[in-house]
Amino acid sequence: MDGFKIGPLFADDASAAESLMLGLVKEAGGPVVIDVPEASAHPTAEGIVQRHGLTEVFRCARMYTGGRPAIALDKVFGITSLELG
């Protein structure tokens, strides 16, 4: 892929996440990819995606060993890059 990747994107709310994302996109000045949590896990993140006309390129599943970690998933608007793990 040519371009830039945003990830992770953590924010206290959708407004802050959207502002961060738009600032990074503007600064990049080229193609940008962001791995967004699936809509059923985070409908607010999905709203940002739809509002800005982003298109799905691929889909992946979140899987855990030893149970789900105790993190605030509602503050995760872009997952850590799959290339980073």
Tab-separated table of N, CA, C and O in Angstrom:
chain	number	residue	atom	x	y	z
A	1	MET	N	0.822	-1.176	0.000
A	1	MET	CA	0.000	0.000	0.000
A	1	MET	C	0.870	1.246	0.000
A	1	MET	O	1.833	1.339	0.734
A	2	ASP	N	0.523	2.194	-0.814
A	2	ASP	CA	1.167	3.499	-0.777
A	2	ASP	C	0.294	4.423	0.056
A	2	ASP	O	-0.921	4.409	-0.070
A	3	GLY	N	0.919	5.212	0.897
A	3	GLY	CA	0.149	6.142	1.707
A	3	GLY	C	0.518	6.046	3.166
A	3	GLY	O	1.631	5.677	3.525
A	4	PHE	N	-0.463	6.329	4.008
A	4	PHE	CA	-0.240	6.436	5.445
A	4	PHE	C	-1.275	5.617	6.202
A	4	PHE	O	-2.376	5.406	5.718
A	5	LYS	N	-0.900	5.185	7.392
A	5	LYS	CA	-1.806	4.404	8.221
A	5	LYS	C	-1.960	5.087	9.573
A	5	LYS	O	-0.983	5.467	10.199
A	6	ILE	N	-3.203	5.238	10.010
A	6	ILE	CA	-3.514	5.781	11.335
A	6	ILE	C	-3.796	4.605	12.249
A	6	ILE	O	-4.603	3.748	11.921
A	7	GLY	N	-3.146	4.540	13.365
A	7	GLY	CA	-3.433	3.478	14.310
A	7	GLY	C	-2.347	3.371	15.349
A	7	GLY	O	-1.184	3.482	15.013
A	8	PRO	N	-2.719	3.259	16.572
A	8	PRO	CA	-4.084	3.250	17.077
A	8	PRO	C	-4.654	4.672	17.141
A	8	PRO	O	-3.917	5.651	17.077
A	9	LEU	N	-5.952	4.754	17.293
A	9	LEU	CA	-6.625	6.035	17.499
A	9	LEU	C	-7.512	5.890	18.723
A	9	LEU	O	-8.558	5.249	18.687
A	10	PHE	N	-7.048	6.438	19.841
A	10	PHE	CA	-7.773	6.400	21.104
A	10	PHE	C	-8.253	7.817	21.414
A	10	PHE	O	-7.506	8.779	21.244
A	11	ALA	N	-9.490	7.949	21.865
A	11	ALA	CA	-10.026	9.261	22.222
A	11	ALA	C	-11.125	9.096	23.259
A	11	ALA	O	-11.741	8.039	23.359
A	12	ASP	N	-11.387	10.156	24.006
A	12	ASP	CA	-12.427	10.123	25.032
A	12	ASP	C	-13.835	10.091	24.449
A	12	ASP	O	-14.756	9.596	25.076
A	13	ASP	N	-13.990	10.648	23.238
A	13	ASP	CA	-15.316	10.655	22.614
A	13	ASP	C	-15.189	10.755	21.098
A	13	ASP	O	-14.092	10.956	20.567
A	14	ALA	N	-16.319	10.627	20.415
A	14	ALA	CA	-16.331	10.611	18.951
A	14	ALA	C	-15.853	11.933	18.359
A	14	ALA	O	-15.157	11.947	17.339
A	15	SER	N	-16.214	13.032	18.980
A	15	SER	CA	-15.804	14.341	18.470
A	15	SER	C	-14.281	14.478	18.470
A	15	SER	O	-13.680	14.931	17.488
A	16	ALA	N	-13.659	14.085	19.561
A	16	ALA	CA	-12.200	14.151	19.656
A	16	ALA	C	-11.554	13.194	18.657
A	16	ALA	O	-10.570	13.542	18.003
A	17	ALA	N	-12.105	11.994	18.525
A	17	ALA	CA	-11.564	11.008	17.575
A	17	ALA	C	-11.647	11.534	16.151
A	17	ALA	O	-10.695	11.417	15.375
A	18	GLU	N	-12.783	12.117	15.807
A	18	GLU	CA	-12.968	12.640	14.459
A	18	GLU	C	-12.008	13.800	14.188
A	18	GLU	O	-11.407	13.878	13.110
A	19	SER	N	-11.827	14.684	15.150
A	19	SER	CA	-10.889	15.799	14.988
A	19	SER	C	-9.464	15.303	14.786
A	19	SER	O	-8.736	15.805	13.925
A	20	LEU	N	-9.067	14.319	15.595
A	20	LEU	CA	-7.725	13.741	15.440
A	20	LEU	C	-7.561	13.105	14.062
A	20	LEU	O	-6.559	13.319	13.380
A	21	MET	N	-8.545	12.307	13.647
A	21	MET	CA	-8.464	11.631	12.365
A	21	MET	C	-8.363	12.638	11.224
A	21	MET	O	-7.499	12.517	10.346
A	22	LEU	N	-9.216	13.661	11.229
A	22	LEU	CA	-9.208	14.651	10.152
A	22	LEU	C	-7.900	15.445	10.127
A	22	LEU	O	-7.380	15.757	9.052
A	23	GLY	N	-7.356	15.753	11.296
A	23	GLY	CA	-6.069	16.445	11.357
A	23	GLY	C	-4.947	15.603	10.775
A	23	GLY	O	-4.093	16.108	10.031
A	24	LEU	N	-4.954	14.311	11.079
A	24	LEU	CA	-3.925	13.418	10.544
A	24	LEU	C	-4.068	13.232	9.041
A	24	LEU	O	-3.076	13.217	8.307
A	25	VAL	N	-5.299	13.115	8.571
A	25	VAL	CA	-5.544	12.980	7.132
A	25	VAL	C	-5.053	14.224	6.399
A	25	VAL	O	-4.383	14.133	5.368
A	26	LYS	N	-5.366	15.391	6.934
A	26	LYS	CA	-4.935	16.643	6.320
A	26	LYS	C	-3.414	16.739	6.279
A	26	LYS	O	-2.828	17.123	5.266
A	27	GLU	N	-2.781	16.371	7.373
A	27	GLU	CA	-1.319	16.433	7.457
A	27	GLU	C	-0.657	15.441	6.502
A	27	GLU	O	0.366	15.737	5.901
A	28	ALA	N	-1.242	14.266	6.349
A	28	ALA	CA	-0.670	13.231	5.484
A	28	ALA	C	-0.666	13.681	4.025
A	28	ALA	O	0.297	13.442	3.297
A	29	GLY	N	-1.749	14.281	3.593
A	29	GLY	CA	-1.807	14.780	2.225
A	29	GLY	C	-1.840	13.695	1.161
A	29	GLY	O	-1.571	13.957	-0.002
A	30	GLY	N	-2.133	12.474	1.538
A	30	GLY	CA	-2.200	11.375	0.573
A	30	GLY	C	-3.145	10.315	1.080
A	30	GLY	O	-3.861	10.525	2.051
A	31	PRO	N	-3.146	9.150	0.430
A	31	PRO	CA	-4.042	8.074	0.860
A	31	PRO	C	-3.798	7.679	2.324
A	31	PRO	O	-2.658	7.617	2.774
A	32	VAL	N	-4.879	7.446	3.051
A	32	VAL	CA	-4.798	7.087	4.465
A	32	VAL	C	-5.664	5.864	4.722
A	32	VAL	O	-6.764	5.748	4.192
A	33	VAL	N	-5.150	4.962	5.547
A	33	VAL	CA	-5.878	3.759	5.966
A	33	VAL	C	-6.021	3.804	7.477
A	33	VAL	O	-5.095	4.204	8.180
A	34	ILE	N	-7.187	3.394	7.965
A	34	ILE	CA	-7.400	3.263	9.406
A	34	ILE	C	-8.176	1.979	9.650
A	34	ILE	O	-9.144	1.688	8.946
A	35	ASP	N	-7.722	1.177	10.580
A	35	ASP	CA	-8.403	-0.072	10.946
A	35	ASP	C	-9.400	0.250	12.049
A	35	ASP	O	-9.033	0.461	13.194
A	36	VAL	N	-10.672	0.307	11.674
A	36	VAL	CA	-11.747	0.717	12.576
A	36	VAL	C	-12.399	-0.517	13.188
A	36	VAL	O	-12.617	-1.511	12.501
A	37	PRO	N	-12.734	-0.460	14.478
A	37	PRO	CA	-13.457	-1.590	15.080
A	37	PRO	C	-14.765	-1.836	14.331
A	37	PRO	O	-15.373	-0.911	13.792
A	38	GLU	N	-15.198	-3.092	14.314
A	38	GLU	CA	-16.437	-3.419	13.607
A	38	GLU	C	-17.621	-2.670	14.200
A	38	GLU	O	-17.633	-2.322	15.379
A	39	ALA	N	-18.620	-2.426	13.368
A	39	ALA	CA	-19.774	-1.605	13.761
A	39	ALA	C	-20.499	-2.152	14.980
A	39	ALA	O	-20.950	-1.390	15.826
A	40	SER	N	-20.618	-3.465	15.085
A	40	SER	CA	-21.345	-4.023	16.231
A	40	SER	C	-20.597	-3.790	17.540
A	40	SER	O	-21.208	-3.691	18.596
A	41	ALA	N	-19.276	-3.677	17.473
A	41	ALA	CA	-18.479	-3.437	18.677
A	41	ALA	C	-18.395	-1.954	19.024
A	41	ALA	O	-18.226	-1.593	20.178
A	42	HIS	N	-18.510	-1.096	17.999
A	42	HIS	CA	-18.351	0.338	18.237
A	42	HIS	C	-19.128	1.127	17.184
A	42	HIS	O	-18.563	1.634	16.216
A	43	PRO	N	-20.443	1.266	17.367
A	43	PRO	CA	-21.265	1.964	16.374
A	43	PRO	C	-20.883	3.429	16.167
A	43	PRO	O	-21.063	3.971	15.083
A	44	THR	N	-20.334	4.085	17.165
A	44	THR	CA	-19.934	5.486	17.020
A	44	THR	C	-18.782	5.617	16.035
A	44	THR	O	-18.748	6.538	15.213
A	45	ALA	N	-17.821	4.702	16.100
A	45	ALA	CA	-16.713	4.710	15.136
A	45	ALA	C	-17.240	4.472	13.729
A	45	ALA	O	-16.785	5.097	12.769
A	46	GLU	N	-18.216	3.600	13.598
A	46	GLU	CA	-18.822	3.330	12.299
A	46	GLU	C	-19.468	4.591	11.738
A	46	GLU	O	-19.409	4.851	10.537
A	47	GLY	N	-20.070	5.404	12.587
A	47	GLY	CA	-20.678	6.660	12.139
A	47	GLY	C	-19.649	7.605	11.533
A	47	GLY	O	-19.919	8.261	10.523
A	48	ILE	N	-18.472	7.673	12.125
A	48	ILE	CA	-17.402	8.516	11.587
A	48	ILE	C	-16.995	8.002	10.213
A	48	ILE	O	-16.819	8.778	9.270
A	49	VAL	N	-16.860	6.705	10.098
A	49	VAL	CA	-16.482	6.079	8.827
A	49	VAL	C	-17.494	6.441	7.741
A	49	VAL	O	-17.128	6.856	6.640
A	50	GLN	N	-18.763	6.286	8.036
A	50	GLN	CA	-19.812	6.564	7.054
A	50	GLN	C	-19.863	8.047	6.690
A	50	GLN	O	-20.027	8.405	5.524
A	51	ARG	N	-19.711	8.911	7.672
A	51	ARG	CA	-19.783	10.357	7.437
A	51	ARG	C	-18.704	10.833	6.470
A	51	ARG	O	-18.903	11.783	5.720
A	52	HIS	N	-17.561	10.169	6.472
A	52	HIS	CA	-16.441	10.610	5.638
A	52	HIS	C	-16.228	9.725	4.414
A	52	HIS	O	-15.229	9.867	3.719
A	53	GLY	N	-17.165	8.827	4.160
A	53	GLY	CA	-17.138	8.041	2.931
A	53	GLY	C	-15.995	7.041	2.828
A	53	GLY	O	-15.575	6.705	1.725
A	54	LEU	N	-15.507	6.566	3.977
A	54	LEU	CA	-14.443	5.559	3.933
A	54	LEU	C	-15.020	4.234	3.441
A	54	LEU	O	-16.191	3.930	3.678
A	55	THR	N	-14.210	3.459	2.762
A	55	THR	CA	-14.666	2.168	2.241
A	55	THR	C	-13.880	1.032	2.864
A	55	THR	O	-12.689	1.156	3.134
A	56	GLU	N	-14.577	-0.070	3.074
A	56	GLU	CA	-13.943	-1.257	3.653
A	56	GLU	C	-13.069	-1.935	2.607
A	56	GLU	O	-13.483	-2.154	1.478
A	57	VAL	N	-11.857	-2.269	3.032
A	57	VAL	CA	-10.926	-2.966	2.158
A	57	VAL	C	-10.830	-4.435	2.565
A	57	VAL	O	-10.746	-5.316	1.729
A	58	PHE	N	-10.815	-4.694	3.851
A	58	PHE	CA	-10.819	-6.060	4.364
A	58	PHE	C	-11.424	-6.067	5.750
A	58	PHE	O	-11.596	-5.043	6.368
A	59	ARG	N	-11.717	-7.254	6.243
A	59	ARG	CA	-12.327	-7.420	7.559
A	59	ARG	C	-11.511	-8.439	8.345
A	59	ARG	O	-10.997	-9.396	7.787
A	60	CYS	N	-11.398	-8.226	9.647
A	60	CYS	CA	-10.710	-9.197	10.497
A	60	CYS	C	-11.502	-9.369	11.792
A	60	CYS	O	-12.388	-8.581	12.085
A	61	ALA	N	-11.170	-10.396	12.518
A	61	ALA	CA	-11.862	-10.695	13.775
A	61	ALA	C	-10.937	-10.413	14.947
A	61	ALA	O	-9.732	-10.644	14.874
A	62	ARG	N	-11.511	-9.925	16.018
A	62	ARG	CA	-10.760	-9.711	17.259
A	62	ARG	C	-10.902	-10.983	18.088
A	62	ARG	O	-12.009	-11.426	18.372
A	63	MET	N	-9.779	-11.570	18.466
A	63	MET	CA	-9.806	-12.814	19.234
A	63	MET	C	-8.866	-12.669	20.428
A	63	MET	O	-7.859	-11.987	20.353
A	64	TYR	N	-9.246	-13.319	21.537
A	64	TYR	CA	-8.466	-13.229	22.769
A	64	TYR	C	-8.205	-14.628	23.316
A	64	TYR	O	-9.032	-15.521	23.153
A	65	THR	N	-7.083	-14.783	23.990
A	65	THR	CA	-6.849	-15.975	24.792
A	65	THR	C	-6.915	-15.531	26.244
A	65	THR	O	-6.484	-14.430	26.585
A	66	GLY	N	-7.504	-16.331	27.077
A	66	GLY	CA	-7.579	-15.985	28.491
A	66	GLY	C	-8.625	-14.940	28.821
A	66	GLY	O	-8.568	-14.309	29.864
A	67	GLY	N	-9.578	-14.698	27.937
A	67	GLY	CA	-10.655	-13.743	28.206
A	67	GLY	C	-10.384	-12.367	27.651
A	67	GLY	O	-9.265	-12.014	27.319
A	68	ARG	N	-11.441	-11.603	27.572
A	68	ARG	CA	-11.375	-10.241	27.039
A	68	ARG	C	-10.632	-9.335	28.019
A	68	ARG	O	-10.915	-9.346	29.208
A	69	PRO	N	-9.697	-8.514	27.514
A	69	PRO	CA	-8.975	-7.613	28.412
A	69	PRO	C	-9.885	-6.515	28.954
A	69	PRO	O	-10.876	-6.140	28.320
A	70	ALA	N	-9.550	-5.999	30.100
A	70	ALA	CA	-10.342	-4.947	30.742
A	70	ALA	C	-9.900	-3.584	30.220
A	70	ALA	O	-9.168	-2.853	30.871
A	71	ILE	N	-10.343	-3.257	29.010
A	71	ILE	CA	-10.032	-1.955	28.421
A	71	ILE	C	-11.334	-1.271	28.024
A	71	ILE	O	-12.352	-1.925	27.813
A	72	ALA	N	-11.292	0.030	27.901
A	72	ALA	CA	-12.473	0.804	27.524
A	72	ALA	C	-12.616	0.797	26.003
A	72	ALA	O	-12.100	1.674	25.313
A	73	LEU	N	-13.303	-0.202	25.475
A	73	LEU	CA	-13.442	-0.335	24.028
A	73	LEU	C	-14.161	0.854	23.396
A	73	LEU	O	-13.959	1.144	22.214
A	74	ASP	N	-14.971	1.571	24.170
A	74	ASP	CA	-15.680	2.730	23.625
A	74	ASP	C	-14.744	3.902	23.347
A	74	ASP	O	-15.135	4.893	22.735
A	75	LYS	N	-13.486	3.793	23.759
A	75	LYS	CA	-12.496	4.838	23.503
A	75	LYS	C	-11.521	4.440	22.406
A	75	LYS	O	-10.587	5.162	22.104
A	76	VAL	N	-11.757	3.284	21.776
A	76	VAL	CA	-10.899	2.801	20.698
A	76	VAL	C	-11.608	3.067	19.373
A	76	VAL	O	-12.582	2.412	19.032
A	77	PHE	N	-11.122	4.038	18.616
A	77	PHE	CA	-11.721	4.422	17.346
A	77	PHE	C	-10.900	3.907	16.165
A	77	PHE	O	-11.388	3.897	15.034
A	78	GLY	N	-9.688	3.523	16.403
A	78	GLY	CA	-8.830	2.904	15.391
A	78	GLY	C	-7.939	1.921	16.099
A	78	GLY	O	-7.269	2.276	17.075
A	79	ILE	N	-7.967	0.675	15.645
A	79	ILE	CA	-7.167	-0.342	16.335
A	79	ILE	C	-5.699	-0.194	15.978
A	79	ILE	O	-5.344	0.413	14.961
A	80	THR	N	-4.860	-0.751	16.822
A	80	THR	CA	-3.433	-0.754	16.541
A	80	THR	C	-3.217	-1.502	15.254
A	80	THR	O	-3.858	-2.518	14.992
A	81	SER	N	-2.355	-1.007	14.449
A	81	SER	CA	-2.073	-1.590	13.141
A	81	SER	C	-1.858	-3.090	13.239
A	81	SER	O	-1.145	-3.577	14.123
A	82	LEU	N	-2.458	-3.834	12.337
A	82	LEU	CA	-2.268	-5.289	12.324
A	82	LEU	C	-0.796	-5.645	12.078
A	82	LEU	O	-0.319	-6.671	12.525
A	83	GLU	N	-0.076	-4.769	11.387
A	83	GLU	CA	1.338	-5.013	11.155
A	83	GLU	C	2.159	-4.922	12.443
A	83	GLU	O	3.199	-5.539	12.558
A	84	LEU	N	1.657	-4.158	13.410
A	84	LEU	CA	2.354	-4.027	14.692
A	84	LEU	C	1.946	-5.086	15.694
A	84	LEU	O	2.619	-5.322	16.667
A	85	GLY	N	0.779	-5.684	15.477
A	85	GLY	CA	0.298	-6.724	16.384
A	85	GLY	C	-0.778	-6.242	17.305
A	85	GLY	O	-1.211	-5.155	17.314
